[in-house]
Short mmCIF file of C-alpha atoms in Angstrom, two decimals:
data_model
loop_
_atom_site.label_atom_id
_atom_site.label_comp_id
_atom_site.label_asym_id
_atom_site.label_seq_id
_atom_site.Cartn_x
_atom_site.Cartn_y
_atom_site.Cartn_z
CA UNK F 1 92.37 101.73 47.54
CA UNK F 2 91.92 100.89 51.37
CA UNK F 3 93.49 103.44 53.27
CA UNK F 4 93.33 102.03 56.63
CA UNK F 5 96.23 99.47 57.35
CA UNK F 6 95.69 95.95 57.52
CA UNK F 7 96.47 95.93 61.47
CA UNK F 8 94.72 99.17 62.27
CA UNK F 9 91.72 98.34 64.72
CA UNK F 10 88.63 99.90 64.57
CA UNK F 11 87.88 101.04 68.54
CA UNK F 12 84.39 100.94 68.56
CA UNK F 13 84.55 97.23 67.04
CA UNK F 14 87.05 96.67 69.43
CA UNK F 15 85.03 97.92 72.37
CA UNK F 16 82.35 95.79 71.22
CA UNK F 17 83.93 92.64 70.68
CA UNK F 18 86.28 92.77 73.91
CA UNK F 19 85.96 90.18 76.71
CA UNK F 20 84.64 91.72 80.04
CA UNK F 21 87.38 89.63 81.52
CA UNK F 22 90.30 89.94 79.71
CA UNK F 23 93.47 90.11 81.42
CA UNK F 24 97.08 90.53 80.65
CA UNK F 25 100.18 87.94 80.38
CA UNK F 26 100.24 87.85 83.84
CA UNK F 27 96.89 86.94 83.89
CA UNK F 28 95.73 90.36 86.01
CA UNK F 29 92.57 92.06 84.99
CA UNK F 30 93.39 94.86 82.53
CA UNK F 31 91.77 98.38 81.68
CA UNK F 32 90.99 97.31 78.29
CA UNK F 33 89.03 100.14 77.00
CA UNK F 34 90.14 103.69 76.23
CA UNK F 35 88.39 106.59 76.26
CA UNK F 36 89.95 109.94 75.27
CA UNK F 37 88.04 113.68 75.69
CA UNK F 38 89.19 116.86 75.02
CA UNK F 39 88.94 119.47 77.98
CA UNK F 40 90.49 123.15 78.61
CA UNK F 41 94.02 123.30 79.55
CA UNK F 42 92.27 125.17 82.83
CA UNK F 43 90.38 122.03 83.39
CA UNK F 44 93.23 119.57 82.32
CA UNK F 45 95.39 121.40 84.86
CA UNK F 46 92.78 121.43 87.58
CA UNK F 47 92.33 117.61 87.07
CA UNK F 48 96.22 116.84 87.33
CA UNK F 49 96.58 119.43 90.40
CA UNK F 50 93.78 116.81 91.83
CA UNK F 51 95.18 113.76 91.05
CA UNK F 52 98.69 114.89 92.03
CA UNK F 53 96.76 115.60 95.51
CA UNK F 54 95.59 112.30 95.86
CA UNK F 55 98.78 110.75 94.68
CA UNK F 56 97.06 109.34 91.52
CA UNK F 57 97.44 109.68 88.13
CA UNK F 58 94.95 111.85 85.98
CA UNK F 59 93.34 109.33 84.36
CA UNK F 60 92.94 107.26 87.83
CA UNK F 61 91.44 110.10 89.32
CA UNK F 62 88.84 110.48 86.45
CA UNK F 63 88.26 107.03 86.80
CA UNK F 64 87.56 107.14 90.21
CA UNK F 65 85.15 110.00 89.67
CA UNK F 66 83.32 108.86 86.85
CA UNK F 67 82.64 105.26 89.26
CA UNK F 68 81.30 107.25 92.05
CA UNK F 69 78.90 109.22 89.67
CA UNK F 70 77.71 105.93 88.23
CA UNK F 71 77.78 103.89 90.89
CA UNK F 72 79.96 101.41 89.85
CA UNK F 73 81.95 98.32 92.00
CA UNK F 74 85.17 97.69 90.01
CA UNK F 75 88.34 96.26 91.61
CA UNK F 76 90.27 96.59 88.23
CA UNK F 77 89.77 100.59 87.82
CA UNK F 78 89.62 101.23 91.80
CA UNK F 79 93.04 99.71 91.62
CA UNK F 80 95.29 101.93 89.44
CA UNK F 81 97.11 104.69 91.57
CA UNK F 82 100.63 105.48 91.80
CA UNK F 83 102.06 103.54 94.61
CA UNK F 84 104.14 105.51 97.46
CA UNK F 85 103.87 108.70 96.47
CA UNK F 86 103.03 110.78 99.42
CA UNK F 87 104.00 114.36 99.59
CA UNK F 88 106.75 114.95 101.50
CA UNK F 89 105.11 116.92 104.36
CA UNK F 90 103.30 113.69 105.07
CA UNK F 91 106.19 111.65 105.05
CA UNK F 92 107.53 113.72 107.78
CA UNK F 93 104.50 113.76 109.61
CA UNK F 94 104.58 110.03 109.92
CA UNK F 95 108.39 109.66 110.48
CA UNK F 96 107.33 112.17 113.71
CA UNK F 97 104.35 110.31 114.96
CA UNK F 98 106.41 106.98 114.74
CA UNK F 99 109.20 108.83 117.08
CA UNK F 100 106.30 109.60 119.08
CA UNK F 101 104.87 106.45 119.51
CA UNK F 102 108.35 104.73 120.40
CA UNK F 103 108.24 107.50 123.02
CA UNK F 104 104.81 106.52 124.25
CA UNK F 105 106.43 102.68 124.56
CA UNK F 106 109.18 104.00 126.60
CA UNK F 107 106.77 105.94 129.13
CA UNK F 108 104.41 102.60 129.39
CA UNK F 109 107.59 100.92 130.68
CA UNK F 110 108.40 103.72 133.20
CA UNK F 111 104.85 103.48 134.22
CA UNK F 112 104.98 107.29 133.24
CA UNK F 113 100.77 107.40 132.22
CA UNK F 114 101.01 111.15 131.58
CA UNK F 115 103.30 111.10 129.41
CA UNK F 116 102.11 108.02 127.92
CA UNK F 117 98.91 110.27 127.18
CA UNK F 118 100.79 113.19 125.43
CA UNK F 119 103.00 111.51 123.11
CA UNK F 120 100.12 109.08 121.72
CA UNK F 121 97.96 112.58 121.73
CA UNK F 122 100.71 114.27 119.79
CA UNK F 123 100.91 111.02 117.20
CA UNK F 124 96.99 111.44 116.59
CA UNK F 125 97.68 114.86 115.99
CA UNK F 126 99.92 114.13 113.44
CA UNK F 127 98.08 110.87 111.58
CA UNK F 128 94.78 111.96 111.54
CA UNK F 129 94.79 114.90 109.18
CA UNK F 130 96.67 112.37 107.11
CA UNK F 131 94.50 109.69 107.12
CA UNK F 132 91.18 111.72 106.51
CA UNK F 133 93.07 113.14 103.39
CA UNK F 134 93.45 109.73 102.61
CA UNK F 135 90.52 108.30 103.49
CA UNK F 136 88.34 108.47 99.84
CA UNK F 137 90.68 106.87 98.09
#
């Protein structure tokens, strides 16, 4: 008696037998492979806390990790984060440095240079802890 189903698929035949290329439907490049290890919860928490940071999922931020350690170019797993989630301090960093720079507009119309200065200081301020945060992704 077999006691593996008819449609059950073998994943290391499947791994070997998959097209580099394949894509979905839609015809976008898929992750087609999966890999599952077993960690500590410590570790599995530490990962998540990471990712969450990042504003990726865990397994994106694994992925990302495990390309940089290998040295690996790939478009298709460099691609898979969550899109728009920023925390909301940053969101309200942002929404201030864009008040600030509609400020800075309004003092480069009143020739008001000083000013000018300050408020596109005060943006920087504002951005670039953001954007280095951001920056390795």
């Amino acid at each position: 008696m077999n006691t593996k189903s008819d449609d059950a698929v073998d994943p290391t035949t499947a791994a070997k037998n998959a097209d580099p290329g394949s894509s979905s439907r839609s015809g976008r490049p898929t992750l087609d492979l999966r890999f599952v290890t077993r960690m500590s919860r410590e570790l599995g928490d530490a990962v998540a806390a990471a990712a969450s940071r990042d504003g990726l999922t865990s397994g994106a931020w694994v992925r990302r990790l495990l390309m940089e350690r290998v040295a690996l170019q790939s478009p298709v797993d460099a691609r898979s984060r969550r899109p728009g989630t920023l925390p909301s301090e940053e969101v309200v960093a942002i929404s201030t440095a864009v008040r600030e720079l509609a400020s800075v507009n309004a003092a480069i119309s009143l020739k008001d240079s000083p000013a000018a200065r300050a408020g596109l200081d005060r943006a920087r301020g504002l951005l670039i802890p953001i954007l280095m945060r951001h920056a390795g992704r």
